[in-house]
Short mmCIF file of C-alpha atoms in Angstrom, two decimals:
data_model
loop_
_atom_site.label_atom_id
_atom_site.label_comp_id
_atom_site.label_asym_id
_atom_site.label_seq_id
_atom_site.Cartn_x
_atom_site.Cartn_y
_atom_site.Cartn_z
CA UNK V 1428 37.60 -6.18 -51.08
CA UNK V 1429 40.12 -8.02 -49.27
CA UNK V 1430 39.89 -8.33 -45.21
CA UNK V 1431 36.74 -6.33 -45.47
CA UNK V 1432 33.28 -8.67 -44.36
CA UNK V 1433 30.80 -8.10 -46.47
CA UNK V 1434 27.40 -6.44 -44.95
CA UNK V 1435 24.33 -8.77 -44.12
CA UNK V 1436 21.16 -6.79 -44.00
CA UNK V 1437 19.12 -9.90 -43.70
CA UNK V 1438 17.79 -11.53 -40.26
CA UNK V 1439 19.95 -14.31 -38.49
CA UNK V 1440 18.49 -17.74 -39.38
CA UNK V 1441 17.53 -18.76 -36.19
CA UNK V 1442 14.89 -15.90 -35.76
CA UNK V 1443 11.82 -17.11 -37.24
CA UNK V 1444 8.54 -15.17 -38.87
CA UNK V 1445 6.91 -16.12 -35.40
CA UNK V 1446 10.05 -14.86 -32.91
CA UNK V 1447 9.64 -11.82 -35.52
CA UNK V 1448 5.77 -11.40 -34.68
CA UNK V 1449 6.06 -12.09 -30.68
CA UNK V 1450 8.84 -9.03 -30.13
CA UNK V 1451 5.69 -6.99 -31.49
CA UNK V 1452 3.73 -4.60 -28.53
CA UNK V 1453 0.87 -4.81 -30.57
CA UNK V 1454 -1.31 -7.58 -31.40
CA UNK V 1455 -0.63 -8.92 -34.77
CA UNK V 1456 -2.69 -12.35 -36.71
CA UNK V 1457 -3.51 -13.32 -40.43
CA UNK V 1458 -6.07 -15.37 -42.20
CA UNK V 1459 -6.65 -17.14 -45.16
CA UNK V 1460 -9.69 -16.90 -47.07
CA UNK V 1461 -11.51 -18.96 -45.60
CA UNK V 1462 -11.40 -16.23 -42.63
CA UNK V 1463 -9.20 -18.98 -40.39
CA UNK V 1464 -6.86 -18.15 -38.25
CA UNK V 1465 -3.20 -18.97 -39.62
CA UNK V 1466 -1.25 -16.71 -37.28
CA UNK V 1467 -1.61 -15.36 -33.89
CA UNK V 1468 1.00 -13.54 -31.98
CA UNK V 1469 1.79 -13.16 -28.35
CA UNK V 1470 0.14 -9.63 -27.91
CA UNK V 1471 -2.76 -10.74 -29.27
CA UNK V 1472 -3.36 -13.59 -27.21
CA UNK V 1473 -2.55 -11.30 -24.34
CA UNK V 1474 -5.31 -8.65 -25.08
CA UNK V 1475 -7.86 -11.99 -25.86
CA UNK V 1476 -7.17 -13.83 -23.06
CA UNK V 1477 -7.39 -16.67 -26.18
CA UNK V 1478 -3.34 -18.88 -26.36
CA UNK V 1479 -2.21 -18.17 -29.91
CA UNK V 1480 -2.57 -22.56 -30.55
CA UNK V 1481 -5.87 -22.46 -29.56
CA UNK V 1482 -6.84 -19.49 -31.58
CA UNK V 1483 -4.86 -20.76 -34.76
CA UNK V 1484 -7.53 -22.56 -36.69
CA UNK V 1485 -10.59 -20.75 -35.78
CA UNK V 1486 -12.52 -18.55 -37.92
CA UNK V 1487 -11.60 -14.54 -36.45
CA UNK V 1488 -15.31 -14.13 -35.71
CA UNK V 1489 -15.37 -16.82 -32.83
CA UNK V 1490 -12.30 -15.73 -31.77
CA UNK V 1491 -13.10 -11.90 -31.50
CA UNK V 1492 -16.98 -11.81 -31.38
CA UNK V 1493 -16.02 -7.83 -32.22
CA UNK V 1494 -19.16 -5.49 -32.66
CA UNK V 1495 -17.87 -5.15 -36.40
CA UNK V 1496 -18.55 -9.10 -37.02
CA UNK V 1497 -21.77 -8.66 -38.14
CA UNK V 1498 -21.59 -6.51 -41.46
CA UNK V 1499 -18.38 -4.09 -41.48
CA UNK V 1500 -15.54 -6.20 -40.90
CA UNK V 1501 -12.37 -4.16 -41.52
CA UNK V 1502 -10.34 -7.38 -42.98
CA UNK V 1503 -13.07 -8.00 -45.47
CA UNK V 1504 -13.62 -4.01 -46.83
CA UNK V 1505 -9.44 -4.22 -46.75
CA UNK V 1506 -9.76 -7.43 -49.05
CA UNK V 1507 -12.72 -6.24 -51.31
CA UNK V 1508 -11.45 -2.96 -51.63
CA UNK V 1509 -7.65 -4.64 -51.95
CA UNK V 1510 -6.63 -1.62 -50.16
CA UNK V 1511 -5.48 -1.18 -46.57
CA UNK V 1512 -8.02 0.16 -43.74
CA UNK V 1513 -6.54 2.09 -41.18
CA UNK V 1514 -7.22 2.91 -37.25
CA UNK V 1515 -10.50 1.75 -36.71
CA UNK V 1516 -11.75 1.83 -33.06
CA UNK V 1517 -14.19 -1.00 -32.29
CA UNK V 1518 -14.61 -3.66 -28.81
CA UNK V 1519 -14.12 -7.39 -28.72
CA UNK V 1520 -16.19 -9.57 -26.28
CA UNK V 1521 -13.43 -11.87 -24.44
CA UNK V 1522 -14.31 -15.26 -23.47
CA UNK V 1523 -14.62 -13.79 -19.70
CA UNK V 1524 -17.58 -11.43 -20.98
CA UNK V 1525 -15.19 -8.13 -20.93
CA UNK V 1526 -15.42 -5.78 -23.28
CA UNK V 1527 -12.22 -4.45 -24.82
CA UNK V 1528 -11.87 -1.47 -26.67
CA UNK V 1529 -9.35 -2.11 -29.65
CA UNK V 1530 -7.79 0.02 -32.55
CA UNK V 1531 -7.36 -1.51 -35.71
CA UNK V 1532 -5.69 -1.76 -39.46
CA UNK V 1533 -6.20 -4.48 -41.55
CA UNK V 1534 -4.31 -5.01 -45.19
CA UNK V 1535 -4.59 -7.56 -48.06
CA UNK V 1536 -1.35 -10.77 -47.42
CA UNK V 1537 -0.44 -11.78 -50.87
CA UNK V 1538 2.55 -14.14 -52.09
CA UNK V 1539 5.14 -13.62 -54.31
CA UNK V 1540 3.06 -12.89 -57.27
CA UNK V 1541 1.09 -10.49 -55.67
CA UNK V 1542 -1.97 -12.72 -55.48
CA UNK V 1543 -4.18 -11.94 -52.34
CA UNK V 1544 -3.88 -15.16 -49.83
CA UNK V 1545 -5.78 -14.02 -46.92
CA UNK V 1546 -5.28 -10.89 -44.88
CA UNK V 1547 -3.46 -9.20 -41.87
CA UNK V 1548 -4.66 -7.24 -39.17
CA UNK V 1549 -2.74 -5.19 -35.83
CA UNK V 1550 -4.93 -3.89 -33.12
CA UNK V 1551 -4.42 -1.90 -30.33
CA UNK V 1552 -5.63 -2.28 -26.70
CA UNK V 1553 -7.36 1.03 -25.72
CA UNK V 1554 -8.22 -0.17 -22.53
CA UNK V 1555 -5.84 2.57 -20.64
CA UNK V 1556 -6.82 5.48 -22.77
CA UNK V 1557 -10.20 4.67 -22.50
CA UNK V 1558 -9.65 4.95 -18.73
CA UNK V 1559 -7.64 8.00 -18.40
CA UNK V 1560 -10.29 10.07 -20.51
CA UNK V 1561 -13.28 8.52 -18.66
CA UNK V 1562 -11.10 9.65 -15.70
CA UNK V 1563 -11.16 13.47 -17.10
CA UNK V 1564 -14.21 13.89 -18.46
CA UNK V 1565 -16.16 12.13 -15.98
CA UNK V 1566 -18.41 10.13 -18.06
CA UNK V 1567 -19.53 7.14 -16.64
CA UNK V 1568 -22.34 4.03 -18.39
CA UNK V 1569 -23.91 1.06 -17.39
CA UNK V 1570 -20.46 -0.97 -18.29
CA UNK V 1571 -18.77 1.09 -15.25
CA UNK V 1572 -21.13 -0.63 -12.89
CA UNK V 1573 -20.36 -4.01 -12.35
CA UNK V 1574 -22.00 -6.32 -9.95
CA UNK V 1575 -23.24 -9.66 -9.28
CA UNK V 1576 -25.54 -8.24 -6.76
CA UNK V 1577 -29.40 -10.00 -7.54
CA UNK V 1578 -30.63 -6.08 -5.67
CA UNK V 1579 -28.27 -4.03 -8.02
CA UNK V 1580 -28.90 -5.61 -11.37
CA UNK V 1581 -32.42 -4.90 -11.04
CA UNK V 1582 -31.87 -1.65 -10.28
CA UNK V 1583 -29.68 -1.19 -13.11
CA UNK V 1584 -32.19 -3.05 -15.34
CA UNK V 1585 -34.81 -0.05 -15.22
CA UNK V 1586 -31.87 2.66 -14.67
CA UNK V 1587 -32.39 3.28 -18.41
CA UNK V 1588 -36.27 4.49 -18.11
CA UNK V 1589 -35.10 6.46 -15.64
CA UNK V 1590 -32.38 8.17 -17.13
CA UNK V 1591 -35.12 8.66 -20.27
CA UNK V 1592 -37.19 10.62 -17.82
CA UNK V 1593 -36.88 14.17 -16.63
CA UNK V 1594 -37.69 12.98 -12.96
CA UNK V 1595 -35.76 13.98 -10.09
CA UNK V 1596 -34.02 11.68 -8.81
CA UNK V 1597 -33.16 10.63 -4.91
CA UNK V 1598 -30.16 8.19 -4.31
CA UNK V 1599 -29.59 7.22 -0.77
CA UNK V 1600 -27.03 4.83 0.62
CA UNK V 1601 -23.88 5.02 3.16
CA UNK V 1602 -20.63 6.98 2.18
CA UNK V 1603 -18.69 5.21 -0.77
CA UNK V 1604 -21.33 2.91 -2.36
CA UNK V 1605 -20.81 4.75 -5.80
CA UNK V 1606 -23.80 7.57 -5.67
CA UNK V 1607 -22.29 9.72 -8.04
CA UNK V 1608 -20.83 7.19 -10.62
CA UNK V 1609 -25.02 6.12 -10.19
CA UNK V 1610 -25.57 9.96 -10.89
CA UNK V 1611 -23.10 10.35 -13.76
CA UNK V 1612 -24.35 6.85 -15.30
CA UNK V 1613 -28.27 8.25 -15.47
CA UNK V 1614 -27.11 11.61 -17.11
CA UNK V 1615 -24.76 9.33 -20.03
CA UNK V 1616 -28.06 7.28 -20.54
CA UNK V 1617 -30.10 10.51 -20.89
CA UNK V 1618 -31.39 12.71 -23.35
CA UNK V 1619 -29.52 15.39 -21.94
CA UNK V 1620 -25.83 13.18 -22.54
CA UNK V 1621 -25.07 15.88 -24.50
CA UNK V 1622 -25.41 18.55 -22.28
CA UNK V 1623 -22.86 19.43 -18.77
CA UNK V 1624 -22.95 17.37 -15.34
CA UNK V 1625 -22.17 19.79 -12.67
CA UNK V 1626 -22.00 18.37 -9.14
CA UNK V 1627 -21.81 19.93 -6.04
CA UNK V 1628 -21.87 18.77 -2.33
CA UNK V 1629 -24.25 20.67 -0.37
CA UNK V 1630 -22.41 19.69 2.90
CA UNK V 1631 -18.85 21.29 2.03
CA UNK V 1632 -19.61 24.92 2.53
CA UNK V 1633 -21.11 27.11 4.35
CA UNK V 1634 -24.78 28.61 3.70
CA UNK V 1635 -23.90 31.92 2.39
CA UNK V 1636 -21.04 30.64 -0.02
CA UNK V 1637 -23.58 27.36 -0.87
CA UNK V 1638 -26.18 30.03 -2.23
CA UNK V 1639 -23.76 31.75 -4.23
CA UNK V 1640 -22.48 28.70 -5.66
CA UNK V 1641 -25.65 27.16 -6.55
CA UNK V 1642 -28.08 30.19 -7.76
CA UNK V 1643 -25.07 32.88 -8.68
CA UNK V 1644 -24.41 36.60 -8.23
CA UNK V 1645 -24.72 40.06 -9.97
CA UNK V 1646 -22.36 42.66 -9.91
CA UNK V 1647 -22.86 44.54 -6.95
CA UNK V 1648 -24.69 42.09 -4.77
CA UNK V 1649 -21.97 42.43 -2.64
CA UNK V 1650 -18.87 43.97 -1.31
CA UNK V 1651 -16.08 42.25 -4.04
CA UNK V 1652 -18.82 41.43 -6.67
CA UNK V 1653 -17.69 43.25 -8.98
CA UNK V 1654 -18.86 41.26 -12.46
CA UNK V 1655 -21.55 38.82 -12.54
CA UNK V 1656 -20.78 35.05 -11.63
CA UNK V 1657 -23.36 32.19 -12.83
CA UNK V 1658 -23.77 29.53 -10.43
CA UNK V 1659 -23.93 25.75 -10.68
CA UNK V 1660 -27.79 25.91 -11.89
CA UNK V 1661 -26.81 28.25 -14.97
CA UNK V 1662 -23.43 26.11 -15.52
CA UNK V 1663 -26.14 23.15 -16.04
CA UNK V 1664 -28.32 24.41 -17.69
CA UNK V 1665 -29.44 21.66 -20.66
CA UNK V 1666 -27.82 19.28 -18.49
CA UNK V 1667 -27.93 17.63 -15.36
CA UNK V 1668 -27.21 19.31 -11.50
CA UNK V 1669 -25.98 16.16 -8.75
CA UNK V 1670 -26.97 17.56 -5.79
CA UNK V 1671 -24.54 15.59 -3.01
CA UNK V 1672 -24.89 15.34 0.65
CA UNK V 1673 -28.48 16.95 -0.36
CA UNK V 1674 -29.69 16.26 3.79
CA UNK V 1675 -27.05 18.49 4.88
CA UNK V 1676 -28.36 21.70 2.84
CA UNK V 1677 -29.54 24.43 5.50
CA UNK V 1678 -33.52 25.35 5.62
CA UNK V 1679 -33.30 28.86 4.17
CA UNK V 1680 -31.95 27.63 1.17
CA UNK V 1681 -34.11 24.58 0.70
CA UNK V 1682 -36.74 27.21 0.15
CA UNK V 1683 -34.81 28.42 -2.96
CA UNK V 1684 -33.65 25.28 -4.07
CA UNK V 1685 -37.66 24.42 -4.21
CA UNK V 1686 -38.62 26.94 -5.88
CA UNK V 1687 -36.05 26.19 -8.92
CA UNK V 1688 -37.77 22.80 -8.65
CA UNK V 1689 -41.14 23.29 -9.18
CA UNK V 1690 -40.77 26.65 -11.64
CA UNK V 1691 -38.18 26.13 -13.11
CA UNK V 1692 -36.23 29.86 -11.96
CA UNK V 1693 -33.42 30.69 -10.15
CA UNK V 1694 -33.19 34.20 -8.63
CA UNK V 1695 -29.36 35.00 -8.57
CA UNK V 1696 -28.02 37.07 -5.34
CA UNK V 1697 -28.92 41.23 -6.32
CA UNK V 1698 -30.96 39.73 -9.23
CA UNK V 1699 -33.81 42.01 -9.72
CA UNK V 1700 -36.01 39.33 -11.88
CA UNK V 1701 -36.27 35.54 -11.73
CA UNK V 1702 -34.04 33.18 -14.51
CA UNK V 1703 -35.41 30.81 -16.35
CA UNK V 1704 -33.38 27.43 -16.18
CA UNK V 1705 -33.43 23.99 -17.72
CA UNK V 1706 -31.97 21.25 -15.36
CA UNK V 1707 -32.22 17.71 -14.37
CA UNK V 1708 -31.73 17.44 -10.69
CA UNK V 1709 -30.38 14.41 -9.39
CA UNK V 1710 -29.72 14.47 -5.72
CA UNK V 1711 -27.95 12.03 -2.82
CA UNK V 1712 -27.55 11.38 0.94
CA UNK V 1713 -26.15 9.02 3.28
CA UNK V 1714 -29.36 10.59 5.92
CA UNK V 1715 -32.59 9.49 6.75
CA UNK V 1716 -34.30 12.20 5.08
CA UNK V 1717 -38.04 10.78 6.42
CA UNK V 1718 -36.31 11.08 9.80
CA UNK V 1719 -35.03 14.16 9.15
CA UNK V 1720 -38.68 15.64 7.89
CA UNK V 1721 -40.13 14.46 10.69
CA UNK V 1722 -37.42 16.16 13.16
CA UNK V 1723 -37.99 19.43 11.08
CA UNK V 1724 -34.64 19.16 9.51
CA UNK V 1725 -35.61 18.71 6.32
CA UNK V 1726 -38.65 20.31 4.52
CA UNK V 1727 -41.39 17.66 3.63
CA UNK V 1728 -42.52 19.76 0.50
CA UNK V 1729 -38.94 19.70 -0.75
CA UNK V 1730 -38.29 15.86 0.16
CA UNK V 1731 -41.26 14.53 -1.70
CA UNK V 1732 -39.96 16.90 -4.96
CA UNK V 1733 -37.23 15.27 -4.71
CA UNK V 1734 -38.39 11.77 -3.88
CA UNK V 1735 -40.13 11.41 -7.30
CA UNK V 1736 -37.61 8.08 -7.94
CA UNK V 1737 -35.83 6.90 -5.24
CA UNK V 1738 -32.79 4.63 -5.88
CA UNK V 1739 -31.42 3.09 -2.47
CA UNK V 1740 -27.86 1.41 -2.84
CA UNK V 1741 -26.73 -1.41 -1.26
CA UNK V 1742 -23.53 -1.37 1.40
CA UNK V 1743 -20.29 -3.70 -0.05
CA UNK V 1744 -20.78 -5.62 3.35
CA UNK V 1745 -24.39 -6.93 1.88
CA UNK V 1746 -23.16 -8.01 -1.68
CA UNK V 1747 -19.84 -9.73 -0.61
CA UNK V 1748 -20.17 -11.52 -4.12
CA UNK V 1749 -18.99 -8.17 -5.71
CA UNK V 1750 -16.26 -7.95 -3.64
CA UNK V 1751 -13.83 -10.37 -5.79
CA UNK V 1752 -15.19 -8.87 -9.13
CA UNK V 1753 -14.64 -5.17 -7.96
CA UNK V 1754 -11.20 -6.24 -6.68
CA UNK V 1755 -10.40 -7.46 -10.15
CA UNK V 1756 -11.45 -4.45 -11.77
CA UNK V 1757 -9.73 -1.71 -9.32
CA UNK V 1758 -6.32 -3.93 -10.04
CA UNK V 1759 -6.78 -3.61 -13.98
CA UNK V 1760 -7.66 -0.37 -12.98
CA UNK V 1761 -4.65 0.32 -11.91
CA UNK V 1762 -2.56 -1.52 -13.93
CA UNK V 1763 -3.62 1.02 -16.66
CA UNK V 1764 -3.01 3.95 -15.25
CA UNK V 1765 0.35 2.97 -13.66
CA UNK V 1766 1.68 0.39 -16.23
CA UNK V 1767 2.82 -2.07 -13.00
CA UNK V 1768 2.61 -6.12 -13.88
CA UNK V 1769 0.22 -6.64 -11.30
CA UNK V 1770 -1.84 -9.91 -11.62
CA UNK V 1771 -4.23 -9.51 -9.15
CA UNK V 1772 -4.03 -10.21 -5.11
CA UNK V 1773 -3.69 -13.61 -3.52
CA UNK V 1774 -5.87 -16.50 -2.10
CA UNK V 1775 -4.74 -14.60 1.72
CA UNK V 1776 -5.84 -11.22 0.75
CA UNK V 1777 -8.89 -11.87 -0.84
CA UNK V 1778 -9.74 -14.45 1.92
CA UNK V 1779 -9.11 -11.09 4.20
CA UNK V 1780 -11.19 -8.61 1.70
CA UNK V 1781 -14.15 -10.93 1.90
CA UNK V 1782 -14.17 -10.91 5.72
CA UNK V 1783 -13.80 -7.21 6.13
CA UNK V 1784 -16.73 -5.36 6.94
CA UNK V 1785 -15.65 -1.93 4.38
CA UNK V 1786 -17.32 0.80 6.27
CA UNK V 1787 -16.28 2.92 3.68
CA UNK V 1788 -17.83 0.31 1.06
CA UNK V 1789 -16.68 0.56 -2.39
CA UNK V 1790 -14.71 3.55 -1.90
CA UNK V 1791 -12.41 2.13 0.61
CA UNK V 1792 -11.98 -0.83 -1.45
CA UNK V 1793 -10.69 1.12 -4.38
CA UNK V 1794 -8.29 2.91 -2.04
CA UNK V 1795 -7.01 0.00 -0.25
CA UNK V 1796 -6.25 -1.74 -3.88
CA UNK V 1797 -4.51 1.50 -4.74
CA UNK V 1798 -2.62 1.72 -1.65
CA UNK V 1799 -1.41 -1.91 -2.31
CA UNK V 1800 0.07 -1.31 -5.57
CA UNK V 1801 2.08 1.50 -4.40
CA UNK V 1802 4.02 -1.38 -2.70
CA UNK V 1803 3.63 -4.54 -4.51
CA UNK V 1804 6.26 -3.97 -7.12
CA UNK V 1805 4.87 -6.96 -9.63
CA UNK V 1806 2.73 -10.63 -9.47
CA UNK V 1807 0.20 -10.33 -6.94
CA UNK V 1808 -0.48 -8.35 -4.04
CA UNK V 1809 0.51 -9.93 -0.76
CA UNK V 1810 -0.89 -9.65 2.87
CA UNK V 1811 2.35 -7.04 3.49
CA UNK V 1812 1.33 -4.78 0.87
CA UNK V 1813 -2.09 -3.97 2.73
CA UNK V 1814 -2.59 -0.92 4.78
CA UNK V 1815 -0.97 -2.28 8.49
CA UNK V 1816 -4.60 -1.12 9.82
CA UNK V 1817 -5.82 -4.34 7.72
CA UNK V 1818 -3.13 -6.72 9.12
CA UNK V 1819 -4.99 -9.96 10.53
CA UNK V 1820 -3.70 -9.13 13.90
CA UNK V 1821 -5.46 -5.49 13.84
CA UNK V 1822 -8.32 -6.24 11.39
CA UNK V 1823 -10.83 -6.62 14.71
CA UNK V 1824 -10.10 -2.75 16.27
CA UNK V 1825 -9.64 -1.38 12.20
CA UNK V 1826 -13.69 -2.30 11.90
CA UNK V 1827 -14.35 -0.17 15.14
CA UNK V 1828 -12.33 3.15 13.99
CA UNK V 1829 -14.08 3.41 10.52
CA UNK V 1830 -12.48 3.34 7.00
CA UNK V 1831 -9.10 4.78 6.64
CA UNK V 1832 -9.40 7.54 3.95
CA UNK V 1833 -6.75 7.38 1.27
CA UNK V 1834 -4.69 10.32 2.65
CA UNK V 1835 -4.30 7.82 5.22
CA UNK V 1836 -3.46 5.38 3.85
CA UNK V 1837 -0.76 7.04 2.03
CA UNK V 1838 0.62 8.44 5.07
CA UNK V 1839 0.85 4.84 6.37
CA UNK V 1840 2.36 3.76 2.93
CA UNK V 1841 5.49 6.07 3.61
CA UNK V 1842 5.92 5.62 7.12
CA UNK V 1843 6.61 2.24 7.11
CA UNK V 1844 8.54 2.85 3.50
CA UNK V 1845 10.80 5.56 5.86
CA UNK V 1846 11.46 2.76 8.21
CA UNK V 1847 12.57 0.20 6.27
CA UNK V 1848 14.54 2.43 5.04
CA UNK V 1849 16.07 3.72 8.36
CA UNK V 1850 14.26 6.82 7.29
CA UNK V 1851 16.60 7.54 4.22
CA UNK V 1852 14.09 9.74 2.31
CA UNK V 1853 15.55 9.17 -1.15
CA UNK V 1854 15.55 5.05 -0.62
CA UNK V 1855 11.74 5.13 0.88
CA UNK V 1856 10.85 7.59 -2.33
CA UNK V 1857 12.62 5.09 -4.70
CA UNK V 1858 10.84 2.13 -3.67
CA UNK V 1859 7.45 4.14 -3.30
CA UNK V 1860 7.90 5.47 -6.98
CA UNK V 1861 6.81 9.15 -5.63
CA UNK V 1862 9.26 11.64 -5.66
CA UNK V 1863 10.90 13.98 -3.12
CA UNK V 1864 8.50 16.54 -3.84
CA UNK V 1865 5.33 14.45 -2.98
CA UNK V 1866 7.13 12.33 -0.04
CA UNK V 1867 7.28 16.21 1.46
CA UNK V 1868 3.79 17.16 0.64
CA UNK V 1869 2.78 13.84 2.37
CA UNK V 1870 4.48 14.11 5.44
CA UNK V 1871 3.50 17.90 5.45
CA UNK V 1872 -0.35 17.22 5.48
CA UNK V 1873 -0.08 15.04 8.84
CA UNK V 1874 2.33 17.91 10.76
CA UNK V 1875 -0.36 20.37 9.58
CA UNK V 1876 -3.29 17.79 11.71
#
């Protein structure tokens, strides 16, 4: 029709199969049948670590080195079959050593004629999910460890037989140096993996409410009983019990606690008759228990019950070669669960981390990396997006006062956001990336000190 333009569905000229493949989230390559790389987009080299020209040309196995390489590769059951495969979870091994968890789909690539070619494949990085539900459900492995630590990787090389056994277990070490992920990792290994992991700490409540909470209650024990409540040995039960701050647990009750040990009972408060139970016990301190024995603090009978394998972890301050591989791993960390293009820190702040003495060990490290990316907005973190306790010029007192908790350090975080901001609320919450709501609650918790 006349002074009407006629509709072009197709793609300009000047966007090409490869500008087509790039503006895909997802990591996207093909391969001919000779299993060589003939296309490799952005994303993918992103979630390899591996530049698409050096991965075009290479066979997908030395690219990938997937745990599906060696007998059920998706692409080739897709091209066999001649038939698409669909969502299949799996891990690559990048060049780095990392393990990446990946979904896939693979799919025959034929020409014109419909005669197969080679084959395509899209996979998905499940690095952040994988997180976030490690994150909820608590479960913890061997790969959750890392270390360069000559002390630790022995320890974690016989971790296995221990988790295999039904020994108890004794981990001792300062605040912070990763006890419970230690805890968590032997019940994952364990034939009890299956079963729950309850912890409790032993130094949080008082002796009355402790017994209740470990062994239980019937109705009527006492006053407001008025059904019966299971404690954290029945919640365990075919499982494992983490038994934190275990040195601070009061002398009547190690009595009890003993007892469940060695016969394997628990007598619930206004039980008339002993309970059988079934329960790894895996306890922790940051106390000299021998000390504590032999000040009467702690019974001996109970301590060498206990003290059947004894795991003792080493402070951050004596394995300062972990320190720039745990920084690295709290970032991407991070970067999951938030979604912020942070790189990593710079030469100055790692320079800084390896001089710092981390009283609070790994702990505090995790929470000053956290604290950081609250205000580093993209690249790499700077000296001025560390807590002002770690500034150069007050490093020196900062190692005398102890490790800032992370309440702290938040606190800190929107202070100084509040005076940049000439303490205009709704500016300091916009840069922070909190809202009103938690900017309160913050600010709240320190009045209420």
């Amino acid at each position: 029709m006349a002074g009407r333009t006629k509709k072009n569905s197709a793609f300009p000229a000047n966007v090409t199969c490869a500008a087509i493949m790039d503006s895909v989230a997802d990591g996207v390559f093909t391969v001919d049948l000779n299993w060589r790389i003939t296309a490799f987009n952005r994303a993918a080299g992103e979630i390899t670590g591996i530049a698409p020209e050096q991965a075009i040309g290479r066979t997908c196995r030395e690219v990938f080195h997937s745990s599906i390489c060696d007998g059920s590769c998706a692409m080739k059951a897709s091209l066999e079959q001649d038939a698409p495969v669909s969502n299949k979870s799996i891990f690559i091994i990048r060049e780095d050593g990392t393990r990446v968890p990946i979904s896939i789909s693979a799919a025959p690539l034929k020409d014109e004629s419909g005669r197969v070619i080679g084959g395509v494949e899209t996979f998905r990085d499940l690095s952040a999910l994988q997180l976030m539900r490690k994150e909820l459900e608590g479960l913890y492995t061997l790969e959750d460890i890392r270390t360069r630590s000559g002390a630790l990787i022995r320890m974690l090389d016989i971790l296995p037989q221990i988790a295999e056994s039904e020994a108890a277990t004794l981990l001792l070490g300062e605040s912070g140096t990763g006890k419970e992920l230690f805890a968590r990792a032997i019940h994952t290994l364990s034939p009890r993996k299956k079963g729950p992991f309850v912890a409790v700490n032993c130094g949080a409540l008082p002796e009355q409410l402790l017994e209740s909470e470990l062994f239980g209650y019937k109705a009527g024990a006492f006053t407001d009983a008025r059904k019966d409540k299971p404690g954290r040995f029945r919640l365990a039960d075919g499982g494992t019990l983490f038994l934190d701050e275990i040195g601070d647990m009061p002398l009547p009750l190690q009595v009890k606690l003993l007892r469940a040990l060695q016969e394997r009972v628990i007598e619930p408060l206004g039980a008339v008759a002993p309970e059988p139970v079934n329960v790894r016990v895996v306890a922790a301190t940051n106390r000299d228990l021998a000390r504590l024995v032999e000040e009467g603090g702690f019974r001996q009978d109970l301590y060498y019950r206990l003290n059947v394998v004894q795991l003792k972890l080493p402070r951050l301050r004596d394995r300062p070669e972990d320190i720039p591989l745990l920084t690295e791993h709290f970032v991407h960390k991070r970067r999951c669960l938030t979604g912020k293009p942070i790189e990593g820190v710079s030469e100055d702040v790692m320079q800084l981390l390896m001089r710092h003495p981390f009283p609070g060990n790994v702990r505090e490290l995790e929470n000053i990396v956290e604290y950081a990316f609250i205000l580093c907005p993209s690249g790499f973190i700077q000296l001025e997006h560390l807590p002002e306790s770690l500034h150069p010029a007050q490093a020196a007192p900062r190692a005398k006062s102890g490790a800032q908790t992370m309440e702290d350090m938040r606190l800190s975080a929107v202070r100084e956001a509040l005076a940049r901001n000439k303490g205009r609320k709704i500016a300091a919450c916009r840069e922070l990336g909190i809202s009103r709501d938690t900017l309160r609650r913050i600010l709240k918790k320190n009045d209420a000190k």
